[in-house]
Coordinates of C-alpha atoms and ligand atoms in Angstrom, one line a residue:
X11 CA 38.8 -38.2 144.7
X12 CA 38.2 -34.3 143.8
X13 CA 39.2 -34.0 140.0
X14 CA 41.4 -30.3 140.7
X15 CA 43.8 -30.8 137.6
X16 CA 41.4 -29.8 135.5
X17 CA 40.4 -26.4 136.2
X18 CA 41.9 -24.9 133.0
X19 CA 41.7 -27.5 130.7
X20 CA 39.3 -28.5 128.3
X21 CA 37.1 -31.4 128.2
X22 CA 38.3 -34.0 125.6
X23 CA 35.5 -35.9 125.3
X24 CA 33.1 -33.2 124.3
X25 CA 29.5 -31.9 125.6
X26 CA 28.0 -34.7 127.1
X27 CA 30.9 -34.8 130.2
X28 CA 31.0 -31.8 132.9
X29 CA 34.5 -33.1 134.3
X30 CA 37.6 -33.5 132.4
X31 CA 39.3 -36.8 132.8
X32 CA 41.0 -37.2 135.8
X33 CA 44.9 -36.9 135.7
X34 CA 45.3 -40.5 136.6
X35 CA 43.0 -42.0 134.0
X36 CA 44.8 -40.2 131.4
X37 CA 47.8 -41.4 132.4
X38 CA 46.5 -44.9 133.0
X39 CA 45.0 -44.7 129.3
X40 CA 47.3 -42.9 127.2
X41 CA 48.8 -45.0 124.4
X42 CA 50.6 -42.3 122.3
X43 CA 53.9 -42.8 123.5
X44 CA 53.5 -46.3 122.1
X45 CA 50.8 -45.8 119.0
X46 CA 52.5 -43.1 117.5
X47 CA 54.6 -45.6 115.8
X48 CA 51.6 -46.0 113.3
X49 CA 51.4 -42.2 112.7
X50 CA 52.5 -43.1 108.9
X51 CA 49.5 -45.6 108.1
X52 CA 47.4 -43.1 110.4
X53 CA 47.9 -40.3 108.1
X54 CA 47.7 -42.1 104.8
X55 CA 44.7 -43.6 106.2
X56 CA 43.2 -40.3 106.7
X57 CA 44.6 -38.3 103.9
X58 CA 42.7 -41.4 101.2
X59 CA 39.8 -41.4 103.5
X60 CA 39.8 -37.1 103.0
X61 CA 39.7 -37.8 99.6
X62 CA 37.3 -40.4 99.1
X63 CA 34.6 -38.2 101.6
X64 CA 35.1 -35.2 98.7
X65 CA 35.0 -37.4 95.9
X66 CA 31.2 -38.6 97.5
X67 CA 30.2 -34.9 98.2
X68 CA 30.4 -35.9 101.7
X69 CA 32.9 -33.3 102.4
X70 CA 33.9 -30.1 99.7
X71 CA 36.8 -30.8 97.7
X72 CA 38.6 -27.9 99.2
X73 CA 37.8 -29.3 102.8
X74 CA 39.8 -32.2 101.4
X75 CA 42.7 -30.7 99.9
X76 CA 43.4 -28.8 103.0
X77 CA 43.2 -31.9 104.9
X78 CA 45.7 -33.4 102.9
X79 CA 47.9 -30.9 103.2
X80 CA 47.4 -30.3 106.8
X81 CA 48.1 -33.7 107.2
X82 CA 51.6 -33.9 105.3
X83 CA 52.8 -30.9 107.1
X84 CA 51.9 -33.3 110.4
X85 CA 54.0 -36.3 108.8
X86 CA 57.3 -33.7 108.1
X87 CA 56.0 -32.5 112.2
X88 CA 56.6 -35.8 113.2
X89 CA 59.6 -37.0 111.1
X90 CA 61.8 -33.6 112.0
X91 CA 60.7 -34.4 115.9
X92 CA 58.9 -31.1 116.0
X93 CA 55.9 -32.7 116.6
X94 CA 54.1 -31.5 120.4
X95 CA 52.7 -35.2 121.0
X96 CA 50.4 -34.7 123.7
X97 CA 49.6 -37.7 126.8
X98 CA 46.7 -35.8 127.3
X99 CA 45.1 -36.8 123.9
X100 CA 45.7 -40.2 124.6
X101 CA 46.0 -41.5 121.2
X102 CA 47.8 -41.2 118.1
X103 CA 44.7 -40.7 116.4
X104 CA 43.7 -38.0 118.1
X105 CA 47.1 -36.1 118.8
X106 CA 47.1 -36.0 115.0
X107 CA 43.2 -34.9 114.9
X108 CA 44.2 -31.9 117.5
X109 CA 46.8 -31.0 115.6
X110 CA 45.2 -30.7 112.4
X111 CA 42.4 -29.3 113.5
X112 CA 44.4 -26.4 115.8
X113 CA 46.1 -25.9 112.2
X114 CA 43.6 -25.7 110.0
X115 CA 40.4 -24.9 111.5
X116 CA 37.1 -26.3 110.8
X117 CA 37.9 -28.4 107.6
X118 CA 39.9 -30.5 110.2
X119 CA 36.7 -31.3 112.3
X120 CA 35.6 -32.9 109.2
X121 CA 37.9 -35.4 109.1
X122 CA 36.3 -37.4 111.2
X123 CA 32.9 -37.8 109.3
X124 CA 31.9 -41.8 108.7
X125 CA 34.5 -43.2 110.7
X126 CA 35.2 -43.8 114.1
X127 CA 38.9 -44.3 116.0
X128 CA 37.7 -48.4 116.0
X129 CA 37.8 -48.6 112.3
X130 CA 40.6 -45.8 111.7
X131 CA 42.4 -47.8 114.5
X132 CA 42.1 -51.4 112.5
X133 CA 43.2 -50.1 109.5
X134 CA 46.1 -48.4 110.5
X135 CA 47.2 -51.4 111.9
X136 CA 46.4 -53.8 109.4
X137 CA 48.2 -51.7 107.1
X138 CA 51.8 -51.6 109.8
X139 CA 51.4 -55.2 109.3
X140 CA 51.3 -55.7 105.9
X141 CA 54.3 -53.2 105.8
X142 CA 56.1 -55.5 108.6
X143 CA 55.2 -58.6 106.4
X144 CA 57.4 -57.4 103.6
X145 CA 60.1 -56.4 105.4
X146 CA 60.2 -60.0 107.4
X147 CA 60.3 -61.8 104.3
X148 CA 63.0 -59.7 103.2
X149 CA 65.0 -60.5 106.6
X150 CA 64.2 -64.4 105.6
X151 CA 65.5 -64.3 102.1
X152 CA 68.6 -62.7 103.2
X153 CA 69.1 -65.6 105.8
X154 CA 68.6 -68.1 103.3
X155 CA 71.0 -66.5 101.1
X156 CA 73.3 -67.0 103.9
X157 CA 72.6 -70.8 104.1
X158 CA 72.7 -71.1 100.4
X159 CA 76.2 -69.8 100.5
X160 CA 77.2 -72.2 103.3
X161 CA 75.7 -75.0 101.1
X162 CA 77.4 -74.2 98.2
X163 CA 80.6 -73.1 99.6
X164 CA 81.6 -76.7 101.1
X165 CA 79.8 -78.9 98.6
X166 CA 80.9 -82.5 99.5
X167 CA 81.9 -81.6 103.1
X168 CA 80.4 -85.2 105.1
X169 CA 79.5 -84.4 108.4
X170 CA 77.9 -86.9 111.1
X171 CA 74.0 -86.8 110.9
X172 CA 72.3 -87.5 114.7
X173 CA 69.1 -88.8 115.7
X174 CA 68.5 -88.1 119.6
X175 CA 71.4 -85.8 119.7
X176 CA 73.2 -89.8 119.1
X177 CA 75.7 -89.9 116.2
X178 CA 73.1 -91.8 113.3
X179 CA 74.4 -91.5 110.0
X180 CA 76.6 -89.6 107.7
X181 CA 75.4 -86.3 105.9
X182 CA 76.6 -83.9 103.9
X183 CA 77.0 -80.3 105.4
X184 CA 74.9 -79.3 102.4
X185 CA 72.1 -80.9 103.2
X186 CA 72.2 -79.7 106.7
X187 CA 72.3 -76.2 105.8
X188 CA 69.6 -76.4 102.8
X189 CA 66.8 -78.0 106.1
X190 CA 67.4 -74.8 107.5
X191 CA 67.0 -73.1 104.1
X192 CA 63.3 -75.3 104.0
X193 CA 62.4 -74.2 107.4
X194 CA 62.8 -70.0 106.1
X195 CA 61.0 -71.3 103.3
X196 CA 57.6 -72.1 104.6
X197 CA 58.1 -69.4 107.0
X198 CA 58.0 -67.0 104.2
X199 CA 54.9 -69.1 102.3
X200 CA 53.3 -68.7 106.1
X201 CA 53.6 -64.5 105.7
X202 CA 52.3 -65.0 102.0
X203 CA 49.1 -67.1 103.4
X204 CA 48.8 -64.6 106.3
X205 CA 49.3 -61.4 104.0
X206 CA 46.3 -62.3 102.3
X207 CA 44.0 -62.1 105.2
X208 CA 45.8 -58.7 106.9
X209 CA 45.0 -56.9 103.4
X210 CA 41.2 -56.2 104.1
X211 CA 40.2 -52.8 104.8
X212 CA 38.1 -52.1 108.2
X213 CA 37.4 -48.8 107.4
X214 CA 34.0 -47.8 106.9
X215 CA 33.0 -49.8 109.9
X216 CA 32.1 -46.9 111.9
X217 CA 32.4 -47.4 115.4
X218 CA 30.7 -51.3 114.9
X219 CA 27.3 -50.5 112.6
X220 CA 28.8 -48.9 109.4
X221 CA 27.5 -45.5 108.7
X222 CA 24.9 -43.7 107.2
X223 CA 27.1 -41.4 104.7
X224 CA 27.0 -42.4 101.2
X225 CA 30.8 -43.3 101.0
X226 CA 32.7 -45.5 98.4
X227 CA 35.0 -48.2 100.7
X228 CA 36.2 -49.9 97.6
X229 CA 37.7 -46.2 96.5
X230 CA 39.3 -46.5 99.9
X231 CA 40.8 -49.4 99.5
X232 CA 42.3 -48.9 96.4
X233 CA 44.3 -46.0 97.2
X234 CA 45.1 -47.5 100.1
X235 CA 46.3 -50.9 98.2
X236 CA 43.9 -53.1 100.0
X237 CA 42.9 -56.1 98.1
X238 CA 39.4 -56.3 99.8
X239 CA 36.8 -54.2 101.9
X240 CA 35.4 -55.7 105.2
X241 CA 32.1 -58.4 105.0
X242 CA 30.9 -57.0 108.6
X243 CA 31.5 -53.9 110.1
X244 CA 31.4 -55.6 114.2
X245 CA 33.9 -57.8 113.3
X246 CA 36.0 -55.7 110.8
X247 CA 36.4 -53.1 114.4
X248 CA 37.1 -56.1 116.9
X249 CA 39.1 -58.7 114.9
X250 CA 42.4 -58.7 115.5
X251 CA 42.9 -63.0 114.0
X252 CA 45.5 -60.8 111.5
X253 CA 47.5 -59.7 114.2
X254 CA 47.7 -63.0 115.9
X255 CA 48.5 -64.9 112.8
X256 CA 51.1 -62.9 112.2
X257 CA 52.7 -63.3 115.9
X258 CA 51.8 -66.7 115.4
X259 CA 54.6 -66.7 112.2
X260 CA 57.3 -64.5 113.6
X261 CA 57.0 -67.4 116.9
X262 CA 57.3 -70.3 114.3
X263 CA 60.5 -68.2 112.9
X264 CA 62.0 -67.8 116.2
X265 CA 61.5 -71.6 116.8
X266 CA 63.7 -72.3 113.7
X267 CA 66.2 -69.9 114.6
X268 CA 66.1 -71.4 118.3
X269 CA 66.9 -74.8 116.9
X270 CA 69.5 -73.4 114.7
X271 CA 71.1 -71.6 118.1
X272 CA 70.8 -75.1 119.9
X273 CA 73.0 -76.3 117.2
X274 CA 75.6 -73.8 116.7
X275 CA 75.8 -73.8 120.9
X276 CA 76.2 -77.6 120.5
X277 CA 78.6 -77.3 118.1
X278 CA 81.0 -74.7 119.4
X279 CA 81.1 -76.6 122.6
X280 CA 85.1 -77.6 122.6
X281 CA 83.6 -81.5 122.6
X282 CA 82.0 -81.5 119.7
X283 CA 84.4 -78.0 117.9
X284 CA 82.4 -78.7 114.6
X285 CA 82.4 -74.6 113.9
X286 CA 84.4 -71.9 114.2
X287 CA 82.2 -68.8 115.2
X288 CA 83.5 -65.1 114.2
X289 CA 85.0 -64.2 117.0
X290 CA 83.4 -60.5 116.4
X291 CA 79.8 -62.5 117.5
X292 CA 81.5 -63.9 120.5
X293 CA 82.2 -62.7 123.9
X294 CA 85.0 -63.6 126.6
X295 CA 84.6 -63.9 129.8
X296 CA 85.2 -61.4 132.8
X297 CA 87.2 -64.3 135.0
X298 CA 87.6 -67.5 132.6
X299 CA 90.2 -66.5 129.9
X300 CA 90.1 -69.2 127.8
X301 CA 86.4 -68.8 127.4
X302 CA 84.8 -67.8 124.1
X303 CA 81.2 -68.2 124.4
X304 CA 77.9 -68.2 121.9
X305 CA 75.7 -65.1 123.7
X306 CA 74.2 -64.6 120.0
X307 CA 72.8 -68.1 119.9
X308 CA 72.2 -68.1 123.7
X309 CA 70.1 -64.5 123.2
X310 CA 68.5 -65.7 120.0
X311 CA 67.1 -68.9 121.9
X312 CA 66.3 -67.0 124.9
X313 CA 64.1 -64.5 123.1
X314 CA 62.4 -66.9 121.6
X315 CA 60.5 -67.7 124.9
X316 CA 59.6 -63.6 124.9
X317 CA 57.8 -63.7 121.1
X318 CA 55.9 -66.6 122.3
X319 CA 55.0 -64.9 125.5
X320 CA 53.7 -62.2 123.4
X321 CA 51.1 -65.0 121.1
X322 CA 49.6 -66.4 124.1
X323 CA 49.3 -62.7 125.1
X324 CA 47.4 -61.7 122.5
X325 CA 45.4 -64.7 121.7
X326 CA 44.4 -64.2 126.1
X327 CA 43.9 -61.0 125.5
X328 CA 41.2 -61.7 122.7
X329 CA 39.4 -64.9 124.6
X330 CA 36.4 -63.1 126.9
X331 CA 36.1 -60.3 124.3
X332 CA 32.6 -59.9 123.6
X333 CA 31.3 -57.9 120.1
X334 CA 32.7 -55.4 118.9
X335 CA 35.3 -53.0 120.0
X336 CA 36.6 -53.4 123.5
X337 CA 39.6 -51.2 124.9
X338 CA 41.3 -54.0 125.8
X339 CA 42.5 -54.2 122.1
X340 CA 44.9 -51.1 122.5
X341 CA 46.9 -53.7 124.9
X342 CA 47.4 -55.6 121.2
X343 CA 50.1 -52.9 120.1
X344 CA 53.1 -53.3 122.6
X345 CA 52.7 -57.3 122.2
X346 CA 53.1 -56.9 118.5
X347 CA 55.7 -54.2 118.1
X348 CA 58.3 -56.4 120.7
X349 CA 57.5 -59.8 119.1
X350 CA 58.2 -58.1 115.9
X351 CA 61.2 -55.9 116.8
X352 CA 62.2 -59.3 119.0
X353 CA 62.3 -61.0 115.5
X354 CA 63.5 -58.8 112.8
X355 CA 66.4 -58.1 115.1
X356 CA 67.2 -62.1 115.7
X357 CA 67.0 -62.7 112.0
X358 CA 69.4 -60.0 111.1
X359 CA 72.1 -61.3 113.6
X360 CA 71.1 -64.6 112.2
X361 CA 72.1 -63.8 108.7
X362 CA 75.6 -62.5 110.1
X363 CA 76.4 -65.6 111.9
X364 CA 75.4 -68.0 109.5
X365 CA 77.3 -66.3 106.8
X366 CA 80.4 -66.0 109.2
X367 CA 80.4 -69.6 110.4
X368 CA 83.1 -71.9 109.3
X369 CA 82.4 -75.6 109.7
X370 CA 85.5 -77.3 111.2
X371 CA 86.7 -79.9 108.1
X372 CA 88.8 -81.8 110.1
X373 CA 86.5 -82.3 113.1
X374 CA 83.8 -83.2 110.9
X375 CA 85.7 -85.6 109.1
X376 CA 87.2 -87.0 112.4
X377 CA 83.6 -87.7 113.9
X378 CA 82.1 -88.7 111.0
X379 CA 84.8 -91.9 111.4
X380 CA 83.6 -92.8 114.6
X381 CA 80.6 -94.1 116.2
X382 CA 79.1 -96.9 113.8
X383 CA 77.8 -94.3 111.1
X384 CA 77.9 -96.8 108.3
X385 CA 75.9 -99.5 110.6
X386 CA 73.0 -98.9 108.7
X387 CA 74.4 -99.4 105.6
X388 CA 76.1 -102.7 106.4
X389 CA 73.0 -103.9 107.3
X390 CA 70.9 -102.7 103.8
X391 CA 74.5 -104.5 102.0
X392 CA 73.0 -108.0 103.7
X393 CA 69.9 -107.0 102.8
X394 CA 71.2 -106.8 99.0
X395 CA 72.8 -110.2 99.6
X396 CA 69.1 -111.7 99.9
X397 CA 69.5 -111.5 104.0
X398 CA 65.8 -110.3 105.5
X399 CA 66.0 -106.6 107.4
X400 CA 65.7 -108.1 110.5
X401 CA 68.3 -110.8 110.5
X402 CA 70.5 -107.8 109.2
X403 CA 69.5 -105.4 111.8
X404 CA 70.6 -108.4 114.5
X405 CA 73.6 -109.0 112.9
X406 CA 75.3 -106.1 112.2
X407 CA 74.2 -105.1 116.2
X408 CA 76.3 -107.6 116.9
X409 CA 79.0 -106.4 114.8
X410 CA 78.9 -103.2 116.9
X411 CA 78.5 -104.7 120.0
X412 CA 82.2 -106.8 119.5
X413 CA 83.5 -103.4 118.1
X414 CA 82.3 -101.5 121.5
X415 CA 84.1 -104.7 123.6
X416 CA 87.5 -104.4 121.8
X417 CA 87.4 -100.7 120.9
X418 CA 87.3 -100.7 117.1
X419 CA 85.1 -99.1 114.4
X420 CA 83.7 -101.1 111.6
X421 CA 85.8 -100.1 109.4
X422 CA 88.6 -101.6 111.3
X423 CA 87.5 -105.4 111.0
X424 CA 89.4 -107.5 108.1
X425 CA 87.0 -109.1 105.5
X426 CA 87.7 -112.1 106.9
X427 CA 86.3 -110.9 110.3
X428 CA 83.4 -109.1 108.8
X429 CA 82.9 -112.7 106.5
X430 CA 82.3 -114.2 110.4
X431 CA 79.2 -111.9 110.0
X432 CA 77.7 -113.7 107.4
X433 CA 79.6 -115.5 104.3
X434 CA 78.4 -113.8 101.7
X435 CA 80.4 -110.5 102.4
X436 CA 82.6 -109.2 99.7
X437 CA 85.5 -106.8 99.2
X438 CA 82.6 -104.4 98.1
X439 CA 81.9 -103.8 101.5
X440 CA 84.7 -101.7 102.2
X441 CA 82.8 -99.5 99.8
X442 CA 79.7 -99.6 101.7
X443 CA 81.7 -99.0 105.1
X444 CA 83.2 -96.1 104.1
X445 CA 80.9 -92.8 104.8
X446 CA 81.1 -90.9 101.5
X447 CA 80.1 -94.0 100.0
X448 CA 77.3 -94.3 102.5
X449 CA 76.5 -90.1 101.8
X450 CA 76.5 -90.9 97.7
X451 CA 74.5 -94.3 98.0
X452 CA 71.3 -92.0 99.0
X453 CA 70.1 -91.1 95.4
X454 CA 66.4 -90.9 96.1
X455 CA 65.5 -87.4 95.9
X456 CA 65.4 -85.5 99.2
X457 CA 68.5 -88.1 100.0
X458 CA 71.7 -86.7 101.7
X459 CA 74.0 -88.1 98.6
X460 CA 75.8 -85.7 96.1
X461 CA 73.2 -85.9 93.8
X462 CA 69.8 -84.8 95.0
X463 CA 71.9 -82.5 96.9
X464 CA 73.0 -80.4 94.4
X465 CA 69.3 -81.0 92.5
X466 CA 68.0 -79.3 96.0
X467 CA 71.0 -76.6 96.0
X468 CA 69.8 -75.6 92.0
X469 CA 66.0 -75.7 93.5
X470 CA 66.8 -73.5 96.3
X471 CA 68.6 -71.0 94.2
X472 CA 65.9 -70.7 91.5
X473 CA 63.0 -70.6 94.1
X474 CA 64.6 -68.0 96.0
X475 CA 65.3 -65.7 93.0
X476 CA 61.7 -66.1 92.1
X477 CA 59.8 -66.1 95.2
X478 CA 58.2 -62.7 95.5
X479 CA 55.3 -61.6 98.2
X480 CA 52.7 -60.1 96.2
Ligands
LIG18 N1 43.8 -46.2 121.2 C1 42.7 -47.0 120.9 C2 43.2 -48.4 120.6 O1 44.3 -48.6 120.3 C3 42.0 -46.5 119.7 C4 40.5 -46.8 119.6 C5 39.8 -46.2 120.7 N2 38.4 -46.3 120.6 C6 37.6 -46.1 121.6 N3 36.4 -46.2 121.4 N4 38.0 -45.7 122.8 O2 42.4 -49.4 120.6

């Protein structure tokens, strides 16, 4: 096809081409209305690198200075939406470059001395991340917060504990809310852990070989805080394990907050009622009028699916790469800005429910009477009485199995029924029959009863007053 557009234009990519790019390629390739969402880290980036290329006599300090400045009167462009952002340049990178450069004149064209858009490109992202990173964890700590409060507003609240969504034994509410609360927990250790591998600077890498200016990449990367420079310049431009790791955390976040929805749909069904929702996070519905439904949860689960579309997106889009830079890898930038906008945006509505949520008392302590949730502990009471597990185990199954055939709970049978079990029941079994008993009998730390409950309740409060990403 004839390449008219171009008549007037002028060529992009500089002397070696004799056509400009063809209207449909530009279109096809543009990434600016996407990548200008790094233009912050792109400037910063380019504003230290300015600096560090004076500082070598690369460039003339003056060179520098009015690069800087050129550059912050881009940033105010860009922030008061004055900014001309240009398809035709593809890029942020170089709608930024243009810009400077039509501003500023030939200092601008020196920018781009000792670098190349694959380096620039790998730092600016690296340093987006690192940015994101913080402000995850600080979405995570607020959610915790949230659980803490549930935790330590119904201390003592006993609530029925399941194993294969089966009724298994009794729990407090507490504890249930402080697993979620260890769950947030290692997520936020996971950021820490990746944080230390997105913090390595690429630039300097050139386009894949380094360069041949004397620059200074450790004077880089300490204005840019960057704990670290690059071992090797192909795989500093093409690696992109940082970005994937840190998909690969917001998915494991979303998985704990898609459990957590499971449970709050499960438990504002009206058969199991076990909490109260704000009705300000529920919606009706258009033809059932007695309907009040979970959509946060629902949404919440269902977008979980979309972040971990975006992982085995990226990690695909990485397999057949060969060394170094490939421009497949702008395709890595609309995976990572949804999974994290997917994320932050779950984890905030998150906090809200959580810390709106009222667990049902009555309910709780309704179905925590019913359904054999002491079993277990009748069973460890033989055990105490010198009976072997396994003779206990039979027995008490028994036990259940009469209770199932005439409609009664444990804690219905006389002591002289439950002394048909085995003689040497006691009085004290009523004791061991009774769920708060059961909760307050698990000491061991870790252990559902009052105790090591409140031990994890003071632990949670102190690490997450201490707990800081450096
Ligand atoms: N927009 C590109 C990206 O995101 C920037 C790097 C382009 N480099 C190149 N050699 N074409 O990957």
């Amino acid at each position: 096809m004839e390449n008219q557009q171009g008549k007037n234009k002028k060529k992009l990519w500089g002397g070696r081409f004799s056509q400009t790019t063809n209207e449909m390629v530009e279109k096809f390739s543009a990434s600016e209305h996407f990548d200008r969402r790094l233009y912050s880290q792109d400037i910063l980036g380019s504003q230290a690198h300015a600096r560090m290329l004076a500082r070598c006599g690369v460039i003339s300090p003056e060179d520098a200075e009015r690069i800087v400045s050129g550059l912050q009167d881009i940033k105010l462009a860009i922030e008061n939406k004055s900014f001309d952002w240009k398809p035709e340049l593809e890029d942020v990178h170089m709608n930024i470059e243009k810009a400077l450069t039509d501003a500023i004149g030939e200092a601008g064209g020196r920018l781009h001395t000792a670098r190349s858009r694959n380096d620039q490109v790998a730092t600016d992202l690296r340093m987006f991340v690192r940015e994101q990173i913080f402000l995850i964890d600080r979405l995570l700590a607020g959610l915790q917060g949230a659980f803490i409060h549930q935790a330590r507003e119904h201390l003592g609240l006993v609530m029925p504990g399941f194993t294969h969504l089966q009724k298994a034994q009794p729990v407090l509410w507490s504890h249930h809310m402080l697993a979620y609360f260890q769950m947030f927990r290692r997520d936020r250790l996971r950021l820490r852990d990746c944080l230390g591998r997105v913090n390595i600077l690429p630039l300097g890498s050139a386009a894949l070989a380094g360069t041949d200016f004397e620059i200074d990449r450790f004077m880089t990367a300490r204005e840019l805080g960057f704990d670290d420079i690059s071992a090797n310049s192909l795989d500093a431009v093409s690696d992109r394990d940082f970005a994937i790791e840190f998909v690969f955390v917001l998915s494991v976040i979303m998985m704990h907050l898609s459990r957590l929805s499971e449970e709050l749909v499960i438990w504002t069904s009206s058969e199991f009622s076990y909490v109260e929702l704000p009705d300000e996070f529920c919606t009706g519905s258009s033809i059932m009028p007695q309907k009040k439904n979970p959509d946060v949860p629902e949404l919440v689960r269902g977008k979980t699916g979309r972040v971990y579309g975006h992982l085995i997106g990226l990690l695909t889009l990485l397999k057949g790469l060969p060394l170094a830079y490939n421009r497949d890898l702008q395709e890595d930038k609309e995976a990572l800005f949804d999974a994290l906008d997917t994320c932050s945006a779950c984890l905030n509505i998150t906090k809200f429910l959580v810390a709106g949520m009222k667990p049902r008392e009555d309910r709780l302590a309704d179905d925590s009477r019913t359904g054999f949730l002491t079993a277990t502990d009748l069973a460890d009471y033989l055990v105490k009485k010198g009976v072997p597990f396994r003779q206990a185990h039979e027995i008490v199954g028994k036990a259940v199995a009469k209770c199932l055939a005439s409609k009664k709970e444990l804690t219905d049978l006389t002591l002289s029924e439950l002394q048909s079990l085995h003689p040497e029941i006691d009085e004290d079994v009523f004791r061991v029959l009774d769920v708060r008993g059961s909760v307050d009998s698990r000491k061991c730390p870790g252990g559902t009863g009052t105790i090591p409950v409140k031990d994890q309740l003071h632990e949670a409060e102190r690490w997450l007053a201490d707990f800081r990403l450096t």
